[in-house]
Coordinates of C-alpha atoms and ligand atoms in Angstrom, one line a residue:
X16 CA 24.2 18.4 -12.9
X17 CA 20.3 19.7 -12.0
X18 CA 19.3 17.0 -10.3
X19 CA 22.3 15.6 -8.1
X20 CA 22.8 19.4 -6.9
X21 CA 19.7 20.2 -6.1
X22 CA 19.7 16.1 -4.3
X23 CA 23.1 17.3 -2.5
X24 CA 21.6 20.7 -1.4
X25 CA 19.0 18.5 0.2
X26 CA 20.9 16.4 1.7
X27 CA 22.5 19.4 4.3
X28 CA 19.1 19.7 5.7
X29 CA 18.8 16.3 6.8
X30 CA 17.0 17.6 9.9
X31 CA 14.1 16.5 12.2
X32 CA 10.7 17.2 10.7
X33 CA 10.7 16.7 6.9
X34 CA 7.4 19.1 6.8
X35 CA 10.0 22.4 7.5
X36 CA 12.7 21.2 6.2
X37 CA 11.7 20.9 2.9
X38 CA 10.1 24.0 2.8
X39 CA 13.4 26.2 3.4
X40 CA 16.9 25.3 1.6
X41 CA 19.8 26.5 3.0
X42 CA 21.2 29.3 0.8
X43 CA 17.9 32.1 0.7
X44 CA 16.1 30.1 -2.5
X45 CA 12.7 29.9 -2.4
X46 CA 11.2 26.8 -0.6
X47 CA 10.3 23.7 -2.7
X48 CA 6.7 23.9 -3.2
X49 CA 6.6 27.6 -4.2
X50 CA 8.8 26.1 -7.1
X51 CA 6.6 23.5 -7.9
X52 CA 3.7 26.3 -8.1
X53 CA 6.0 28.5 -10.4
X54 CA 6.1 25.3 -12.7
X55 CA 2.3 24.8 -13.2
X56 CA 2.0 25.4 -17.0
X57 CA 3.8 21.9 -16.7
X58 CA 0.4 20.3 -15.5
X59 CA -2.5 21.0 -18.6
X60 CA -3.0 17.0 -18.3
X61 CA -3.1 16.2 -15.0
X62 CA -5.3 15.5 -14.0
X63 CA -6.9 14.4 -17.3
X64 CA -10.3 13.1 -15.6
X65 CA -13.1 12.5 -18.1
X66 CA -16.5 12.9 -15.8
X67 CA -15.1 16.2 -14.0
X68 CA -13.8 14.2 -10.9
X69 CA -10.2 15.3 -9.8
X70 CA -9.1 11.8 -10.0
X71 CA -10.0 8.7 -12.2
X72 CA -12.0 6.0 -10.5
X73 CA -10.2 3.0 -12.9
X74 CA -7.8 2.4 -15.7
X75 CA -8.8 4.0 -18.9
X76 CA -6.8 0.8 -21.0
X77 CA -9.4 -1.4 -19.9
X78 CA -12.4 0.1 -20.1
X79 CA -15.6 -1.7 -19.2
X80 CA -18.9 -2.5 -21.8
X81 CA -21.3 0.3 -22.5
X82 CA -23.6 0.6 -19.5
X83 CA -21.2 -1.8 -17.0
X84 CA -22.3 -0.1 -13.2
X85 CA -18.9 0.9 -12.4
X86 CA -16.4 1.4 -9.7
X87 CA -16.5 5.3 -8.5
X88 CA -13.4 6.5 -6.3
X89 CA -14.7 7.6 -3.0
X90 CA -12.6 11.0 -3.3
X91 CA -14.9 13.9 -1.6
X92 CA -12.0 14.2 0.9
X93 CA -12.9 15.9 4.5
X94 CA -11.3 19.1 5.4
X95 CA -12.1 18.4 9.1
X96 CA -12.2 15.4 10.9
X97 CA -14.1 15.4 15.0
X98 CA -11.0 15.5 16.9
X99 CA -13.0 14.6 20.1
X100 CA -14.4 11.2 18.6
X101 CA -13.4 8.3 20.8
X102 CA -12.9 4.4 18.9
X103 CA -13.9 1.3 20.5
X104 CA -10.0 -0.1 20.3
X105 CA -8.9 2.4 22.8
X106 CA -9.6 1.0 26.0
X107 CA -8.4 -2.5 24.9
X108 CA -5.0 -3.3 25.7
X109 CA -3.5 -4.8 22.0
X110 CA -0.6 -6.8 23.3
X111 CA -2.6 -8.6 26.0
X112 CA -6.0 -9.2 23.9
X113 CA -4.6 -8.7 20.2
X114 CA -7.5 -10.9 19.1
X115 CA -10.0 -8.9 20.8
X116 CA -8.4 -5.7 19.9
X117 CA -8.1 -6.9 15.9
X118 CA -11.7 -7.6 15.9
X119 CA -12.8 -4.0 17.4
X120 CA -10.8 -2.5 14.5
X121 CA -12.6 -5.2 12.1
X122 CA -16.3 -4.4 12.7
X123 CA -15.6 -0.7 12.4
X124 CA -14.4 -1.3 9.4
X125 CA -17.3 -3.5 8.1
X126 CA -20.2 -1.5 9.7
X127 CA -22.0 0.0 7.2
X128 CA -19.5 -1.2 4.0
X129 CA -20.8 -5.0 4.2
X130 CA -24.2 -3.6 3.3
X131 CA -22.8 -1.5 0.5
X132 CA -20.7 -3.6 -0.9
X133 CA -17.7 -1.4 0.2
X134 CA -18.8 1.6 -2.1
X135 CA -17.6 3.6 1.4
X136 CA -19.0 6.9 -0.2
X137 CA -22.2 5.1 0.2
X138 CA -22.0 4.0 3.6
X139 CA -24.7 5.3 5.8
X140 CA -23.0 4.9 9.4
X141 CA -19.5 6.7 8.1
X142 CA -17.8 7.6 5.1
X143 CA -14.8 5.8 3.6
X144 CA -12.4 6.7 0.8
X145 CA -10.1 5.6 -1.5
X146 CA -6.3 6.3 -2.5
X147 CA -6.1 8.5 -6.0
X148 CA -3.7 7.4 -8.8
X149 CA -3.8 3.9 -8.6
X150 CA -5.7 3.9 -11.4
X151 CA -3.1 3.2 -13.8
X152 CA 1.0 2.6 -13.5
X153 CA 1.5 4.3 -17.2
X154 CA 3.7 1.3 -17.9
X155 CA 2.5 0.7 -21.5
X156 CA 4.8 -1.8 -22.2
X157 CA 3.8 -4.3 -19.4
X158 CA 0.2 -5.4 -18.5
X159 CA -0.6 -3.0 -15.8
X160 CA -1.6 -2.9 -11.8
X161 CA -4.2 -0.6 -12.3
X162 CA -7.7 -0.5 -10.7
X163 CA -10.4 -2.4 -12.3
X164 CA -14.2 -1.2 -12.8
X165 CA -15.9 -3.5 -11.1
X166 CA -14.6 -2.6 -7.9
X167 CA -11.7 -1.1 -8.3
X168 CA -9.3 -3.8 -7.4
X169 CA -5.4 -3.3 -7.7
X170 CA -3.2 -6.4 -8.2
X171 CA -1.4 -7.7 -5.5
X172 CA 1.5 -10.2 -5.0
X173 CA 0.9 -13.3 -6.6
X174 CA 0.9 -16.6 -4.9
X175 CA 3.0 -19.4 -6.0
X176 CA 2.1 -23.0 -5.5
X177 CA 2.1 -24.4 -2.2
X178 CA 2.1 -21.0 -0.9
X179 CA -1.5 -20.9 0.5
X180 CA -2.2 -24.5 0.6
X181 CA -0.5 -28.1 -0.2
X182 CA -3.1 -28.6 -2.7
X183 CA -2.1 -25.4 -4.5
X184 CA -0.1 -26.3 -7.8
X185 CA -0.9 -23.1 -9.6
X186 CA 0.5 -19.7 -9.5
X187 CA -2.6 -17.3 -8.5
X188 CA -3.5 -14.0 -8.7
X189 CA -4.3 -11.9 -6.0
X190 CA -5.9 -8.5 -6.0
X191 CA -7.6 -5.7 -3.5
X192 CA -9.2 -2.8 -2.5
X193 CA -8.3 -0.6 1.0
X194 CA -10.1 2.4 1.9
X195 CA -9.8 4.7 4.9
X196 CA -11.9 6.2 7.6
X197 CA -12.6 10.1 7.6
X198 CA -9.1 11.0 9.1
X199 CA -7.2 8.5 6.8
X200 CA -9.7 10.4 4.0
X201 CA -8.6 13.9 5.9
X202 CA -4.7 13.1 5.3
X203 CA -5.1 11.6 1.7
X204 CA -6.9 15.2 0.9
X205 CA -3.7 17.4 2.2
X206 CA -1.5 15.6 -0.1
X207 CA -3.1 15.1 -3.2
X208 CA -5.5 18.7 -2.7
X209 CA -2.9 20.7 -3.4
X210 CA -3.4 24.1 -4.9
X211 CA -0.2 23.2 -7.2
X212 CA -1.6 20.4 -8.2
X213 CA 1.7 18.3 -7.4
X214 CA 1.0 15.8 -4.4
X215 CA 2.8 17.0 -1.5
X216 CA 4.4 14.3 0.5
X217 CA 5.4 16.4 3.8
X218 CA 1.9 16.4 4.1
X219 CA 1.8 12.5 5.1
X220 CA 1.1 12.8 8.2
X221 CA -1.8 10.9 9.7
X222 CA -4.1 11.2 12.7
X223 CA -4.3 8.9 15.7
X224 CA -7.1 6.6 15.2
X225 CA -6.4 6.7 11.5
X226 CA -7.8 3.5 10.0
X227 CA -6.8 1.6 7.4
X228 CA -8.3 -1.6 5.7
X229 CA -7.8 -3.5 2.6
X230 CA -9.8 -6.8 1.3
X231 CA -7.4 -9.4 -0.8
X232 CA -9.1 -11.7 -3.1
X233 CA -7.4 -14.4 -5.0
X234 CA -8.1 -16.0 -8.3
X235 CA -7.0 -19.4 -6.8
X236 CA -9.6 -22.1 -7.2
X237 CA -11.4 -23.9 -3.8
X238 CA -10.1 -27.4 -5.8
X239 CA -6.5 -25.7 -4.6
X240 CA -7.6 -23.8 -1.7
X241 CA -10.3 -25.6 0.2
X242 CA -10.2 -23.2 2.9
X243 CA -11.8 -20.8 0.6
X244 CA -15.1 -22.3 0.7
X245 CA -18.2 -20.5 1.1
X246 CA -15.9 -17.1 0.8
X247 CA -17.4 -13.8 -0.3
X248 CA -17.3 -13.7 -4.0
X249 CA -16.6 -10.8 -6.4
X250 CA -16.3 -10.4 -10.4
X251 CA -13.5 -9.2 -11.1
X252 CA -11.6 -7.6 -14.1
X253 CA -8.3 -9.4 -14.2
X254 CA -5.5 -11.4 -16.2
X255 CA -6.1 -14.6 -17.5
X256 CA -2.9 -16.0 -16.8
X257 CA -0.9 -15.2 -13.7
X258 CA 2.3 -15.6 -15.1
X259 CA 2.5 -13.3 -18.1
X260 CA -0.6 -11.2 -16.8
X261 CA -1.0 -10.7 -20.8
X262 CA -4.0 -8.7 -21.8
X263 CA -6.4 -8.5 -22.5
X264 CA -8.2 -8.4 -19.2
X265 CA -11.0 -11.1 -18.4
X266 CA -13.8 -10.8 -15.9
X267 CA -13.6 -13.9 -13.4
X268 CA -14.7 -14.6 -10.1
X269 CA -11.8 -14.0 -7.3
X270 CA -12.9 -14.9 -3.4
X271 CA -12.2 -13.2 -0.3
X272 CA -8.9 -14.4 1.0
X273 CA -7.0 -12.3 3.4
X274 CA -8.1 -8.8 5.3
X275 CA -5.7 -6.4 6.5
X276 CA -5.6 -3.4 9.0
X277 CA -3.8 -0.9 10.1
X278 CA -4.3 1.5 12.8
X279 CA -2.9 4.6 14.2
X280 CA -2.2 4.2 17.9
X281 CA -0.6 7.0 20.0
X282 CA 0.2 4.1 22.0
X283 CA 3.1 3.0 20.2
X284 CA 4.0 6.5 18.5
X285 CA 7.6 5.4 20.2
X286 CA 7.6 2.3 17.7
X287 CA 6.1 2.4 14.1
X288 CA 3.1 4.5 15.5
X289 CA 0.7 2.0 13.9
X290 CA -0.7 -1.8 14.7
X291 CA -0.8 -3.2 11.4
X292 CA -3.0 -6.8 11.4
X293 CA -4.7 -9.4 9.3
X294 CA -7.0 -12.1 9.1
X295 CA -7.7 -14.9 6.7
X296 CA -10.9 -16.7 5.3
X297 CA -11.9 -19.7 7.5
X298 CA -14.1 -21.9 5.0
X299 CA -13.8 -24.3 8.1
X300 CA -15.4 -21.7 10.8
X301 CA -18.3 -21.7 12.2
X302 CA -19.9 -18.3 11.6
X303 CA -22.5 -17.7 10.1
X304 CA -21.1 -15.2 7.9
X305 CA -18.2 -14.7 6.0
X306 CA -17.6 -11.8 8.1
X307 CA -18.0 -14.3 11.1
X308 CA -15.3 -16.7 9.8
X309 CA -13.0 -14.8 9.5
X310 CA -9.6 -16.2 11.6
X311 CA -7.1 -13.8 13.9
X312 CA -4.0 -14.3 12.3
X313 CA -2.0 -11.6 14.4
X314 CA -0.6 -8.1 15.0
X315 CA 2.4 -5.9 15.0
X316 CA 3.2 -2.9 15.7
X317 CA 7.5 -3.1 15.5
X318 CA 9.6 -5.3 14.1
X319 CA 11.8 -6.1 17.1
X320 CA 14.8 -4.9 15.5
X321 CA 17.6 -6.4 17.6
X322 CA 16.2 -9.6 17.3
X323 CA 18.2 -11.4 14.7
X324 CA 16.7 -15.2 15.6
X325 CA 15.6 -17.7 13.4
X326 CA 15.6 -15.3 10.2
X327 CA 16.7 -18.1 8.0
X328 CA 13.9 -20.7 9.6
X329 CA 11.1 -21.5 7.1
X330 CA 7.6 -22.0 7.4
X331 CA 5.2 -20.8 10.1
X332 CA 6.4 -20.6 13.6
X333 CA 6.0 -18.2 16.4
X334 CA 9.5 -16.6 17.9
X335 CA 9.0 -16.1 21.5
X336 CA 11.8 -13.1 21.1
X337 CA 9.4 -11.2 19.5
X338 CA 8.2 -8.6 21.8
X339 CA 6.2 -6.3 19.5
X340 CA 4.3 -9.2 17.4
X341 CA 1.3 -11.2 18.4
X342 CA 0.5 -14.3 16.2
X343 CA -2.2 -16.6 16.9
X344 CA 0.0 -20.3 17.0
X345 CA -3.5 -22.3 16.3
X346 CA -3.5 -21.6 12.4
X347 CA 0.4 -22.7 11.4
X348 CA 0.0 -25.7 9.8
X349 CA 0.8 -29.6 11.3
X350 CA 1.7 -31.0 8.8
X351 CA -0.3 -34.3 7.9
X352 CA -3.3 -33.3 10.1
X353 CA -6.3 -33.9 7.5
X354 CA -7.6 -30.1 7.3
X355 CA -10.6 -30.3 5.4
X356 CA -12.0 -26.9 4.2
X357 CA -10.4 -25.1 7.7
X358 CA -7.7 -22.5 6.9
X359 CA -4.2 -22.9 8.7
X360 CA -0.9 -20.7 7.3
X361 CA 2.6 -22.2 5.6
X362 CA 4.1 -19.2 6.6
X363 CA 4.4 -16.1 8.2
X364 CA 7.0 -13.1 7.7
X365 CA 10.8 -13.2 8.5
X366 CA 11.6 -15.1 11.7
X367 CA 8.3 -15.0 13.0
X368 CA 6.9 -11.5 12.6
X369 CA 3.5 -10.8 10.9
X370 CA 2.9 -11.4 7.2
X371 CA -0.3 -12.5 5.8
X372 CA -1.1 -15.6 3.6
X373 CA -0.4 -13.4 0.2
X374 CA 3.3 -11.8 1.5
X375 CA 6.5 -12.9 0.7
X376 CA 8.1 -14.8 3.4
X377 CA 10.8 -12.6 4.0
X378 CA 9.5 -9.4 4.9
X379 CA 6.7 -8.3 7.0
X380 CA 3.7 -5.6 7.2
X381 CA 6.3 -3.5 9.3
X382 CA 9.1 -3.7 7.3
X383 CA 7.6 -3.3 3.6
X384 CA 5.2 -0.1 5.1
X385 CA 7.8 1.7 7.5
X386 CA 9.9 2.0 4.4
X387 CA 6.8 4.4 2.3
X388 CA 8.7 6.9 0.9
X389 CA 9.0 8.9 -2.1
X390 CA 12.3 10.9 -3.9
X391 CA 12.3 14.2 -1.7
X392 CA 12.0 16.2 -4.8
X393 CA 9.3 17.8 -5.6
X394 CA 9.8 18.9 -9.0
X395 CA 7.9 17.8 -11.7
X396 CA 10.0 16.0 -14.3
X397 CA 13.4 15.1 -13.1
X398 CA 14.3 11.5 -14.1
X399 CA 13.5 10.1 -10.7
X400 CA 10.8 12.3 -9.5
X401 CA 7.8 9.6 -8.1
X402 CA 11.0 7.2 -7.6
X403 CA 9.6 4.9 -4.8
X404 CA 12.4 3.8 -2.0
X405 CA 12.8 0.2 -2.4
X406 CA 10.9 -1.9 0.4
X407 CA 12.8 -5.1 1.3
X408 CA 14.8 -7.7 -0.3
X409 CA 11.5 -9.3 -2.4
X410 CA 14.1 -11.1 -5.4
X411 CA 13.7 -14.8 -2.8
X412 CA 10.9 -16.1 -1.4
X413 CA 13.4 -18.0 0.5
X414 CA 14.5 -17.3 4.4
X415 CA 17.4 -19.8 3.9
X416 CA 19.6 -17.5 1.7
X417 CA 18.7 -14.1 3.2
X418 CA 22.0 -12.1 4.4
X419 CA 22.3 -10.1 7.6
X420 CA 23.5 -7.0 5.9
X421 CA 19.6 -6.7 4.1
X422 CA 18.2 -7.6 7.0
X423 CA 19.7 -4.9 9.2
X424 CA 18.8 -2.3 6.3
X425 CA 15.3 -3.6 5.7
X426 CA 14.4 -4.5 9.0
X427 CA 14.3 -1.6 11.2
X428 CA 11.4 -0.2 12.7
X429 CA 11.1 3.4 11.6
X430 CA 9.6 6.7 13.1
X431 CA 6.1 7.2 12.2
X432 CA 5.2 10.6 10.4
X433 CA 7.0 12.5 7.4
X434 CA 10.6 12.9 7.5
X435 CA 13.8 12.3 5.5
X436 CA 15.3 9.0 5.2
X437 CA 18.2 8.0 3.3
X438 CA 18.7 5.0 1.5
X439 CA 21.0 3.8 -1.1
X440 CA 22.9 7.5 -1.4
X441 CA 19.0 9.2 -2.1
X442 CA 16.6 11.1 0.1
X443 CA 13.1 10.4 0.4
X444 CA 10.6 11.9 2.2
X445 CA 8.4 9.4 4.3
X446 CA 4.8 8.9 4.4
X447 CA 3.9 7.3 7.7
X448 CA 3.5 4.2 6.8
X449 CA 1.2 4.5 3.7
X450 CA 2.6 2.5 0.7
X451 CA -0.8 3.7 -1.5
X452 CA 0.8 7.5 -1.0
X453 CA 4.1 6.6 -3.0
X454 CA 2.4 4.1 -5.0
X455 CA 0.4 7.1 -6.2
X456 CA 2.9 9.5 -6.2
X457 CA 5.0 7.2 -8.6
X458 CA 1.8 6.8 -11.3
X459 CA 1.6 10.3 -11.1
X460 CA 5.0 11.2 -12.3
X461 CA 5.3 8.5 -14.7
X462 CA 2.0 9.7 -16.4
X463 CA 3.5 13.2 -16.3
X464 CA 6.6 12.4 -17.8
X465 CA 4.7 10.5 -21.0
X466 CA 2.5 13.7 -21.8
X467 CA 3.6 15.3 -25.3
X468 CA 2.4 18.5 -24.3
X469 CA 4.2 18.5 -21.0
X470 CA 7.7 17.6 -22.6
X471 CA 7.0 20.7 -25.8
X472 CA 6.4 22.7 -23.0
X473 CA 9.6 21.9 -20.9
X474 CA 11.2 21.8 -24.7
X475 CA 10.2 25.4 -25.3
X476 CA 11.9 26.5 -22.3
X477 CA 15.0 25.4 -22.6
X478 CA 14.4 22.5 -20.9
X479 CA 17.0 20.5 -22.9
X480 CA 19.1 20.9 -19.6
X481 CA 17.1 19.0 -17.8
X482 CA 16.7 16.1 -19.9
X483 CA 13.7 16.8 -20.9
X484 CA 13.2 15.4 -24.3
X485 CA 15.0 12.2 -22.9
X486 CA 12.2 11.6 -20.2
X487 CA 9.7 9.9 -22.3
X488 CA 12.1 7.2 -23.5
X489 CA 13.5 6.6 -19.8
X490 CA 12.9 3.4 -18.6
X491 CA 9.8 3.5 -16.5
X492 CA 9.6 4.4 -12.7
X493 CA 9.8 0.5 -10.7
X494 CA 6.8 -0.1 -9.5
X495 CA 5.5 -0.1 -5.8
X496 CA 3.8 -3.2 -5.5
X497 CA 3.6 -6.1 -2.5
X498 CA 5.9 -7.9 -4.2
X499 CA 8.4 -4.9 -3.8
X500 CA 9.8 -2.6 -5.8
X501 CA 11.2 -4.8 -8.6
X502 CA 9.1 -6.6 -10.6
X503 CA 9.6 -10.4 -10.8
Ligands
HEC630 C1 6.4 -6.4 0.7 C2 5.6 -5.3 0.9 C3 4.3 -5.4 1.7 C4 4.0 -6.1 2.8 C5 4.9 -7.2 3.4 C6 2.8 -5.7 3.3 N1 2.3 -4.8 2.5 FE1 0.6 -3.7 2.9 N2 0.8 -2.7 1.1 C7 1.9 -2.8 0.3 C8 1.8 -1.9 -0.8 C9 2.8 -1.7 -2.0 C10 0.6 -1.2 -0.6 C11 0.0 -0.1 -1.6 C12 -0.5 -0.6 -2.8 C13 -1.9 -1.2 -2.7 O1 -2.6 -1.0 -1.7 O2 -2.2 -2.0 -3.6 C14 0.0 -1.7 0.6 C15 -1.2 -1.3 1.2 C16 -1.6 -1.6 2.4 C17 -2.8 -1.0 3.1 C18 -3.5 0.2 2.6 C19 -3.0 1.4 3.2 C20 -1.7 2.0 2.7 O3 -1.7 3.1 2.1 O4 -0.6 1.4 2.8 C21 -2.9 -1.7 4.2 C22 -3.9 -1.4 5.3 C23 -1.9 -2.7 4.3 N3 -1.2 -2.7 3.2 C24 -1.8 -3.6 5.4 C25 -0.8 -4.6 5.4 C26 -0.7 -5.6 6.4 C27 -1.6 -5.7 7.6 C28 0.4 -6.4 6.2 C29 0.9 -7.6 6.9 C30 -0.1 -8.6 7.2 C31 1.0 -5.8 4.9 N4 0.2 -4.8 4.5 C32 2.1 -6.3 4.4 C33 3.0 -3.6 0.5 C34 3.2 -4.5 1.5

C-alpha cells in the first residue's frame, strides 16, 4: 500500500542526520520536500488566518466578546539571530550551582516580559515568540486544548486531588503559555516558514543558548492550595469543570503555579543537549514579588539511563544515583509539619528525576521532551501524517505498577537535534526536544485533513488510492499533550 511503502523506503535510510536523509531516498526519486511542494494546490486553507497573519493567535470555536483586547501570537520570526551574543548562564557551572544557574536563566526570561505582561512582541529589552498552531486541535468532538484570547493559554495536565497539596480534594485545571528567545523564535521560523507551506521538521534544530520558558497557572483554589497565596493572577478562558472540560468556555481567575525552563547548553550536547528546570510559587516566601518567591525546584539535563533505582518508590525523594539531576531536598514534603501558606512538593518524576508540581509521577521533563517527534512523512494527507510519537507511559499516575520494559523504552536519554527515531515499527523525525513543534505539527494535519476543499481536490485526482475520501471520518490524530499522548 502508499503509505507502508513509502514508510519501508524510509526506513533503509535510517542514517545519521535526519536533515539529509530525508531529503534523498534511495532509488533516484525526488527528495521529500520537492514532493510536498509539487502537492501545494492541496493547501488553499491553510493557513486560513482571518487578520492577514500567517498563523491564528487563538481558537476560532471560542471566540471572545466584541471589543475583548486580545491575545496576538508573537510570530514576526527572526531570520538572523547575533551569533556572537554571550548569556549570563554561561560562566556558571549548572551541576555545582543549579540554583544559581536556574535563576540566571529566570531573570532573562522575565526582563522586560514582567512589565508587558508577557506580550514578548512587546518587550522593549528583547523579543520573544510564540509556537504557531496551538491554536486549535481540530478535535470537534471533544472540548479542545486550544489557546485562549486572553492570553493565549493552552491546557495542560490536570491535577488530581492531593497531587499539589493535602488540602486538595478537587481535580484542577492547569493551563500555560511558553515563548522563546530570538534563536528559539529563529528555529520556530525554519520550520513553519516554509515556502511549501508544510512545516518542515528536519528543520528542528535549535541554537545553543536557545531559551525556552513556559508559565503554568492552575484553576485550583488557595482554600486547596495555600501555597498559592499572593500568586500572580490572570483571567483566563477556560472549562468550568475539570473533568468533562464541557463547553462552553468560562472566563475565571487561574494563579501562577509552576514555571518551567529549558536551555540549550553546548555543555551537555553529549546528553540531551538541553537543562530543562522549574520552579514553583512560594506563597510562604519572603520576596517581595511574585517573581521574588518563586522556589528552585531543580534541573536536569539526562535522565541517568542506567539507573534503574527506586522507580517504583512514591512521593518526593531525592536519588543520590542520579548523576544528571539536581533537586533541591528542602521543598519535599514532611509530612505533618504544619506548612502554612509555604509551598513544599508530593512528588517529583520517576525515581527521583525532575518533574514539576503539574507532571505525572512517572515521567520526567527529560523523558516526555527527548521523545518530540513527528511521523517522518512529509506528505500532506496520509492517515498518520502529524502522528505524534507517544511520550511515556502516562495511563498510571502510579510508580508502584510501572514495568521495566516501559521504562527502558521511555526512559532513555536521547540525542539532541533532528534525526530518525524508531518506535513502535514507525519513523519519526525528532525535533530537539520541542514538544510545541509536533504538538503543532499534529493540529496542522488534523485541520488539513477536515477541509472539504482539500479532500475534492485529492478526490479529483484520483486520490481514492490514498484514502482520501476516508480521511475526514478517521478517528482523530492523539493528541500531544502533558498528560501524554493518550487522552485520559
Ligand atoms: C509527560 C510529558 C511532559 C513532561 C513530563 C514535561 N513536559 Fe514540558 N511540554 C510537554 C508538552 C506536550 C509540551 C508542548 C505543549 C505545550 O506547551 O502546551 C511541553 C512544552 C514545554 C516547554 C515549551 C517548549 C517546547 O516546545 O517544548 C517547556 C519549556 C517545557 N515544556 C518545560 C518542561 C519542564 C521544565 C519539565 C519538567 C519540570 C517538563 N516540561 C515536563 C510535555 C511534557
Amino acid at each position: 500500500m502508499w503509505v507502508s511503502t513509502r514508510v519501508r523506503a524510509l526506513g533503509l535510510v535510517l542514517v545519521v542526520s535526519a536533515g539529509f536523509a530525508l531529503a534523498e531516498e534511495p532509488g533516484g526519486q525526488k527528495p521529500l520536500r520537492q514532493q510536498a511542494a509539487k502537492d501545494k494546490e492541496l493547501r488553499p486553507c491553510v493557513p486560513d488566518c482571518p487578520t492577514g497573519a500567517r498563523f491564528r493567535s487563538f481558537d476560532p470555536a471560542h471566540p471572545p466578546p466584541a471589543g475583548a483586547q486580545t491575545f496576538r501570537l508573537s510570530q514576526d520570526y527572526p531570520e538572523f539571530y547575533n551569533p556572537t551574543e554571550r548569556f549570563p548562564w554561561e560562566t556558571i557551572d549548572y551541576a555545582a550551582e543549579p540554583e544559581k544557574y536556574l535563576r540566571a536563566v529566570l531573570a532573562y526570561c522575565l526582563e522586560g516580559n514582567k512589565d508587558v505582561d508577557f506580550r514578548g512582541q512587546d518587550n522593549p529589552k528583547r523579543k520573544w515568540y510564540h509556537a504557531p498552531w496551538m491554536h486549535d486541535d481540530s478535535d470537534k468532538n471533544k472540548a479542545g486544548a486550544g489557546r485562549e484570547y486572553h492570553h493565549g493559554l493552552t491546557r495542560e495536565r490536570r491535577s488530581r486531588p492531593f497531587e499539589l497539596h493535602t488540602l486538595q480534594t478537587s481535580t484542577s485545571q492547569n493551563w500555560a503559555v511558553g515563548m522563546v528567545n530570538d534563536r528559539g523564535g529563529y528555529t520556530l521560523g525554519q520550520v513553519w516558514d516554509t515556502s511549501e507551506e508544510y512545516p518542515d521538521p528536519t528543520r528542528a534544530t535549535f541554537p545553543d543558548h536557545t531559551v525556552s520558558f513556559k508559565l503554568l497557572f492552575t484553576a485550583a483554589p488557595v482554600t486547596e492550595v495555600p501555597y498559592l497565596n499572593g500568586s500572580l493572577e490572570w483571567t483566563a478562558n477556560t472549562y468550568k469543570d475539570a473533568a468533562s472540560y464541557a463547553p462552553p468556555r468560562v472566563d475565571r481567575t487561574v494563579r501562577l503555579l509552576q514555571l518551567d525552563v529549558a536551555v540549550k547548553d553546548s555543555r551537555v550536547a553529549a546528553r540531551s543537549g538541553w537543562i530543562f528546570g522549574t520552579f514553583v510559587y512560594d506563597g510562604g516566601a519572603p520576596g517581595a514579588s511574585v517573581w521574588d518567591r518563586l522556589a528552585f525546584v531543580g534541573l536536569s539535563w539526562g535522565d541517568d539511563d542506567e539507573v534503574c533505582d527506586d522507580f517504583k518508590k512514591k512521593g518526593a525523594f531525592t536519588n543520590p544515583k542520579l548523576k544528571e539531576t539536581r533537586l533541591n531536598a528542602d521543598l519535599i514534603e514532611k509530612p505533618g509539619h504544619e506548612y502554612g501558606a509555604k509551598a513544599y512538593l508530593r512528588h517529583f518524576g520517576l525515581g527521583g528525576r525532575l518533574n514539576g508540581p503539574v507532571d505525572n509521577p512517572v515521567s520526567s521533563c527529560i523523558s516526555c521532551h527527548g521523545r518530540a517527534a513527528t511521523y517522518a512523512k512529509p506528505l500532506p494527507l496520509s492517515d498518520e501524517s502529524g502522528l505524534p510519537m507517544e511520550t511515556g507511559l502516562l495511563t498510571t499516575t502510579d510508580p508502584t505498577g510501572y514495568p521495566i520494559a516501559e521504562f527502558g523504552r521511555f526512559f532513555r536519554t536521547l540525542r539532541p537535534n533532528s534525526h530518525l527515531e524508531r518506535d513502535a515499527d514507525k519513523l519519526f523525525v525528532t525535533t530537539d526536544y520541542s514538544l510545541q513543534i509536533p504538538a503543532g505539527i499534529r493540529n496542522f494535519y488534523q485541520h488539513l485533513r477536515t477541509q472539504k476543499p482539500v479532500i475534492e481536490r485529492l478526490e479529483k485526482r484520483g486520490a481514492a488510492k490514498l484514502k482520501a475520501d476516508a480521511l475526514p471520518g478517521l478517528k482523530p490524530l492523539p493528541h500531544l499533550e502533558r498528560d501524554g499522548t493518550k487522552r485520559d
